[in-house]
């Protein structure tokens, strides 16, 4: 009695929606995992053939949150490690989700115009605010983010008051061309955001 040899499995024979679910499992970092997600990413599937590359590259670069460069912003972003930045301009254009670390007690290497150009219209923008000495400065430097517009979802956290963080998030999610109202602090210390004079108060 003749035996029938099993036919090889064809991944591309799967329905597109099933393939997309597999791409998501292989090519996206779980939220909050950071470098611990290195073992969970399997970008080698992109080199299988041109069809898989075409189908899956948008998930790798469009569904992950990339860390912006500390001075070049959306130029040379990285996903898992600073030693492996994205250099291709064509690929960078596909990235729509960014995370940026902002240090309050140092002058930034960018200005409001550069921020607006880099991040206006992105799907996700996460800003982690920190300072080397707690309480050494206020939120004055964060004013340069007010020119960003059209962000789908903004999140600001860290060494910043919840009141100002929510205000800045709403400001960045305003439509393009919309004016940003001045921030008015409620309760104790009410008033506009001021600049912390480090030459008087120290902290650098």
mmCIF file of C-alpha atoms in Angstrom:
data_model
loop_
_atom_site.group_PDB
_atom_site.id
_atom_site.type_symbol
_atom_site.label_atom_id
_atom_site.label_comp_id
_atom_site.label_asym_id
_atom_site.label_seq_id
_atom_site.Cartn_x
_atom_site.Cartn_y
_atom_site.Cartn_z
ATOM 1 C CA UNK A 1 0.000 0.000 0.000
ATOM 2 C CA UNK A 2 1.471 3.280 -1.107
ATOM 3 C CA UNK A 3 1.911 5.977 1.501
ATOM 4 C CA UNK A 4 1.253 9.645 0.788
ATOM 5 C CA UNK A 5 4.085 11.999 1.655
ATOM 6 C CA UNK A 6 2.964 14.992 3.761
ATOM 7 C CA UNK A 7 2.823 18.217 1.839
ATOM 8 C CA UNK A 8 5.027 21.059 3.067
ATOM 9 C CA UNK A 9 3.213 23.765 4.986
ATOM 10 C CA UNK A 10 2.904 27.100 3.178
ATOM 11 C CA UNK A 11 2.853 30.069 5.522
ATOM 12 C CA UNK A 12 1.606 32.332 2.737
ATOM 13 C CA UNK A 13 -1.393 30.037 2.257
ATOM 14 C CA UNK A 14 -2.751 31.219 5.603
ATOM 15 C CA UNK A 15 -5.440 33.927 5.516
ATOM 16 C CA UNK A 16 -3.985 37.475 5.685
ATOM 17 C CA UNK A 17 -5.592 38.159 9.066
ATOM 18 C CA UNK A 18 -3.879 35.089 10.553
ATOM 19 C CA UNK A 19 -0.520 36.111 9.085
ATOM 20 C CA UNK A 20 -0.945 39.586 10.577
ATOM 21 C CA UNK A 21 -1.546 38.105 14.031
ATOM 22 C CA UNK A 22 1.652 36.081 13.686
ATOM 23 C CA UNK A 23 3.582 39.173 12.576
ATOM 24 C CA UNK A 24 2.315 41.037 15.643
ATOM 25 C CA UNK A 25 3.551 38.259 17.933
ATOM 26 C CA UNK A 26 6.952 38.142 16.272
ATOM 27 C CA UNK A 27 7.611 41.820 15.613
ATOM 28 C CA UNK A 28 6.159 43.896 18.459
ATOM 29 C CA UNK A 29 7.523 44.586 21.942
ATOM 30 C CA UNK A 30 5.171 44.057 24.871
ATOM 31 C CA UNK A 31 4.430 47.449 26.504
ATOM 32 C CA UNK A 32 6.922 48.428 29.184
ATOM 33 C CA UNK A 33 9.342 45.582 28.481
ATOM 34 C CA UNK A 34 12.184 47.745 27.101
ATOM 35 C CA UNK A 35 15.443 45.835 26.630
ATOM 36 C CA UNK A 36 13.929 42.725 28.206
ATOM 37 C CA UNK A 37 11.953 42.362 24.985
ATOM 38 C CA UNK A 38 15.083 41.558 22.958
ATOM 39 C CA UNK A 39 14.341 37.838 23.070
ATOM 40 C CA UNK A 40 10.719 38.322 22.067
ATOM 41 C CA UNK A 41 11.408 40.057 18.738
ATOM 42 C CA UNK A 42 12.076 37.925 15.674
ATOM 43 C CA UNK A 43 12.779 40.315 12.791
ATOM 44 C CA UNK A 44 14.516 37.560 10.814
ATOM 45 C CA UNK A 45 11.116 36.642 9.362
ATOM 46 C CA UNK A 46 11.374 39.784 7.232
ATOM 47 C CA UNK A 47 14.231 38.248 5.255
ATOM 48 C CA UNK A 48 12.189 35.192 4.246
ATOM 49 C CA UNK A 49 10.964 36.665 0.976
ATOM 50 C CA UNK A 50 9.794 39.933 -0.568
ATOM 51 C CA UNK A 51 6.093 39.308 0.089
ATOM 52 C CA UNK A 52 6.605 38.786 3.818
ATOM 53 C CA UNK A 53 8.855 41.854 3.927
ATOM 54 C CA UNK A 54 6.151 43.929 2.258
ATOM 55 C CA UNK A 55 3.435 42.627 4.567
ATOM 56 C CA UNK A 56 5.305 42.763 7.862
ATOM 57 C CA UNK A 57 7.697 45.715 7.830
ATOM 58 C CA UNK A 58 4.862 48.152 8.554
ATOM 59 C CA UNK A 59 4.113 46.246 11.777
ATOM 60 C CA UNK A 60 7.722 46.296 12.988
ATOM 61 C CA UNK A 61 8.193 50.006 12.333
ATOM 62 C CA UNK A 62 4.624 51.212 12.748
ATOM 63 C CA UNK A 63 3.384 49.310 15.813
ATOM 64 C CA UNK A 64 6.410 49.652 18.126
ATOM 65 C CA UNK A 65 7.359 52.676 20.236
ATOM 66 C CA UNK A 66 10.847 53.852 19.272
ATOM 67 C CA UNK A 67 13.102 55.921 21.519
ATOM 68 C CA UNK A 68 13.960 59.269 19.974
ATOM 69 C CA UNK A 69 17.585 60.411 19.770
ATOM 70 C CA UNK A 70 18.480 62.785 22.659
ATOM 71 C CA UNK A 71 19.535 65.530 20.244
ATOM 72 C CA UNK A 72 18.556 64.433 16.707
ATOM 73 C CA UNK A 73 15.009 63.477 17.788
ATOM 74 C CA UNK A 74 13.383 61.468 14.962
ATOM 75 C CA UNK A 75 16.717 60.994 13.216
ATOM 76 C CA UNK A 76 18.503 57.828 14.365
ATOM 77 C CA UNK A 77 15.766 56.493 16.694
ATOM 78 C CA UNK A 78 16.252 53.051 18.222
ATOM 79 C CA UNK A 79 13.937 50.278 19.370
ATOM 80 C CA UNK A 80 15.923 48.130 21.801
ATOM 81 C CA UNK A 81 19.444 49.525 22.093
ATOM 82 C CA UNK A 82 21.188 52.803 21.311
ATOM 83 C CA UNK A 83 23.961 50.911 19.497
ATOM 84 C CA UNK A 84 21.475 49.860 16.799
ATOM 85 C CA UNK A 85 19.737 53.030 15.591
ATOM 86 C CA UNK A 86 17.529 53.235 12.519
ATOM 87 C CA UNK A 87 19.487 55.052 9.808
ATOM 88 C CA UNK A 88 17.303 54.672 6.715
ATOM 89 C CA UNK A 89 15.200 57.773 6.034
ATOM 90 C CA UNK A 90 12.663 55.606 4.185
ATOM 91 C CA UNK A 91 12.244 53.382 7.242
ATOM 92 C CA UNK A 92 12.110 56.314 9.679
ATOM 93 C CA UNK A 93 9.166 57.712 7.715
ATOM 94 C CA UNK A 94 7.174 54.615 8.738
ATOM 95 C CA UNK A 95 7.772 55.173 12.472
ATOM 96 C CA UNK A 96 4.774 56.855 14.078
ATOM 97 C CA UNK A 97 5.298 56.058 17.770
ATOM 98 C CA UNK A 98 8.019 57.734 19.816
ATOM 99 C CA UNK A 99 9.327 57.964 23.361
ATOM 100 C CA UNK A 100 11.581 60.840 24.454
ATOM 101 C CA UNK A 101 13.431 61.338 27.745
ATOM 102 C CA UNK A 102 13.557 65.003 28.771
ATOM 103 C CA UNK A 103 15.960 66.150 31.485
ATOM 104 C CA UNK A 104 14.718 69.265 33.266
ATOM 105 C CA UNK A 105 17.990 70.337 34.883
ATOM 106 C CA UNK A 106 19.958 70.565 31.618
ATOM 107 C CA UNK A 107 19.422 72.717 28.548
ATOM 108 C CA UNK A 108 18.053 70.543 25.697
ATOM 109 C CA UNK A 109 19.901 70.068 22.411
ATOM 110 C CA UNK A 110 16.797 71.045 20.418
ATOM 111 C CA UNK A 111 14.253 73.837 20.302
ATOM 112 C CA UNK A 112 10.484 74.177 19.913
ATOM 113 C CA UNK A 113 10.703 74.328 16.115
ATOM 114 C CA UNK A 114 12.691 71.078 15.910
ATOM 115 C CA UNK A 115 10.242 69.325 18.229
ATOM 116 C CA UNK A 116 7.220 70.462 16.244
ATOM 117 C CA UNK A 117 8.815 69.338 12.976
ATOM 118 C CA UNK A 118 9.822 65.945 14.369
ATOM 119 C CA UNK A 119 6.689 64.923 16.250
ATOM 120 C CA UNK A 120 3.636 66.812 14.986
ATOM 121 C CA UNK A 121 1.137 64.332 13.577
ATOM 122 C CA UNK A 122 2.645 61.144 15.039
ATOM 123 C CA UNK A 123 0.343 58.465 16.435
ATOM 124 C CA UNK A 124 1.977 58.199 19.870
ATOM 125 C CA UNK A 125 4.360 60.499 21.756
ATOM 126 C CA UNK A 126 5.561 59.557 25.241
ATOM 127 C CA UNK A 127 7.682 62.055 27.185
ATOM 128 C CA UNK A 128 9.486 60.869 30.289
ATOM 129 C CA UNK A 129 10.561 63.843 32.401
ATOM 130 C CA UNK A 130 13.404 63.489 34.893
ATOM 131 C CA UNK A 131 15.985 65.442 36.875
ATOM 132 C CA UNK A 132 19.137 64.418 38.716
ATOM 133 C CA UNK A 133 18.126 66.229 41.918
ATOM 134 C CA UNK A 134 14.463 66.079 42.806
ATOM 135 C CA UNK A 135 12.906 69.526 43.198
ATOM 136 C CA UNK A 136 15.865 71.303 41.609
ATOM 137 C CA UNK A 137 13.784 72.818 38.793
ATOM 138 C CA UNK A 138 10.229 73.308 37.597
ATOM 139 C CA UNK A 139 8.420 72.576 34.338
ATOM 140 C CA UNK A 140 9.594 75.697 32.493
ATOM 141 C CA UNK A 141 11.705 73.807 29.951
ATOM 142 C CA UNK A 142 8.674 71.758 28.927
ATOM 143 C CA UNK A 143 7.156 74.859 27.339
ATOM 144 C CA UNK A 144 9.068 74.037 24.142
ATOM 145 C CA UNK A 145 6.738 71.051 23.611
ATOM 146 C CA UNK A 146 3.670 73.268 23.325
ATOM 147 C CA UNK A 147 4.159 73.756 19.575
ATOM 148 C CA UNK A 148 3.643 70.070 18.789
ATOM 149 C CA UNK A 149 0.226 69.431 17.213
ATOM 150 C CA UNK A 150 -1.889 66.572 15.918
ATOM 151 C CA UNK A 151 -0.522 63.784 18.125
ATOM 152 C CA UNK A 152 -2.924 60.855 18.311
ATOM 153 C CA UNK A 153 -2.063 59.931 21.894
ATOM 154 C CA UNK A 154 0.341 61.901 24.110
ATOM 155 C CA UNK A 155 1.620 60.819 27.514
ATOM 156 C CA UNK A 156 3.807 62.887 29.874
ATOM 157 C CA UNK A 157 5.065 61.456 33.162
ATOM 158 C CA UNK A 158 7.945 61.556 35.632
ATOM 159 C CA UNK A 159 9.261 64.656 37.409
ATOM 160 C CA UNK A 160 6.292 66.797 36.439
ATOM 161 C CA UNK A 161 3.047 67.663 38.185
ATOM 162 C CA UNK A 162 0.012 65.725 37.028
ATOM 163 C CA UNK A 163 -1.762 69.007 36.391
ATOM 164 C CA UNK A 164 0.853 70.274 33.955
ATOM 165 C CA UNK A 165 1.348 66.824 32.392
ATOM 166 C CA UNK A 166 -2.364 66.625 31.496
ATOM 167 C CA UNK A 167 -2.278 70.166 30.125
ATOM 168 C CA UNK A 168 0.735 69.399 27.912
ATOM 169 C CA UNK A 169 -0.838 66.159 26.687
ATOM 170 C CA UNK A 170 -4.000 67.989 25.652
ATOM 171 C CA UNK A 171 -1.974 70.718 23.984
ATOM 172 C CA UNK A 172 0.020 68.269 21.842
ATOM 173 C CA UNK A 173 -3.164 66.435 20.835
ATOM 174 C CA UNK A 174 -4.764 69.645 19.523
ATOM 175 C CA UNK A 175 -5.382 69.824 15.782
ATOM 176 C CA UNK A 176 -2.747 71.379 13.551
ATOM 177 C CA UNK A 177 -2.951 75.153 13.655
ATOM 178 C CA UNK A 178 -4.920 75.256 16.901
ATOM 179 C CA UNK A 179 -3.765 77.764 19.514
ATOM 180 C CA UNK A 180 -2.416 76.488 22.809
ATOM 181 C CA UNK A 181 -3.849 78.288 25.845
ATOM 182 C CA UNK A 182 -1.564 79.473 28.626
ATOM 183 C CA UNK A 183 -1.277 77.095 31.544
ATOM 184 C CA UNK A 184 -2.867 78.405 34.723
ATOM 185 C CA UNK A 185 -1.986 76.502 37.853
ATOM 186 C CA UNK A 186 -4.802 76.009 40.339
ATOM 187 C CA UNK A 187 -4.597 76.249 44.113
ATOM 188 C CA UNK A 188 -1.302 76.848 45.881
ATOM 189 C CA UNK A 189 1.348 78.367 43.637
ATOM 190 C CA UNK A 190 -1.274 79.397 41.093
ATOM 191 C CA UNK A 191 -0.065 81.172 37.991
ATOM 192 C CA UNK A 192 1.804 80.500 34.809
ATOM 193 C CA UNK A 193 4.682 78.087 34.500
ATOM 194 C CA UNK A 194 7.849 79.875 35.419
ATOM 195 C CA UNK A 195 11.481 79.204 34.702
ATOM 196 C CA UNK A 196 13.646 77.943 37.539
ATOM 197 C CA UNK A 197 16.794 80.078 37.787
ATOM 198 C CA UNK A 198 19.540 77.555 38.510
ATOM 199 C CA UNK A 199 22.100 80.324 38.982
ATOM 200 C CA UNK A 200 20.079 81.565 41.975
ATOM 201 C CA UNK A 201 18.659 78.313 43.340
ATOM 202 C CA UNK A 202 21.328 75.864 42.199
ATOM 203 C CA UNK A 203 20.692 72.327 41.029
ATOM 204 C CA UNK A 204 23.197 71.993 38.155
#
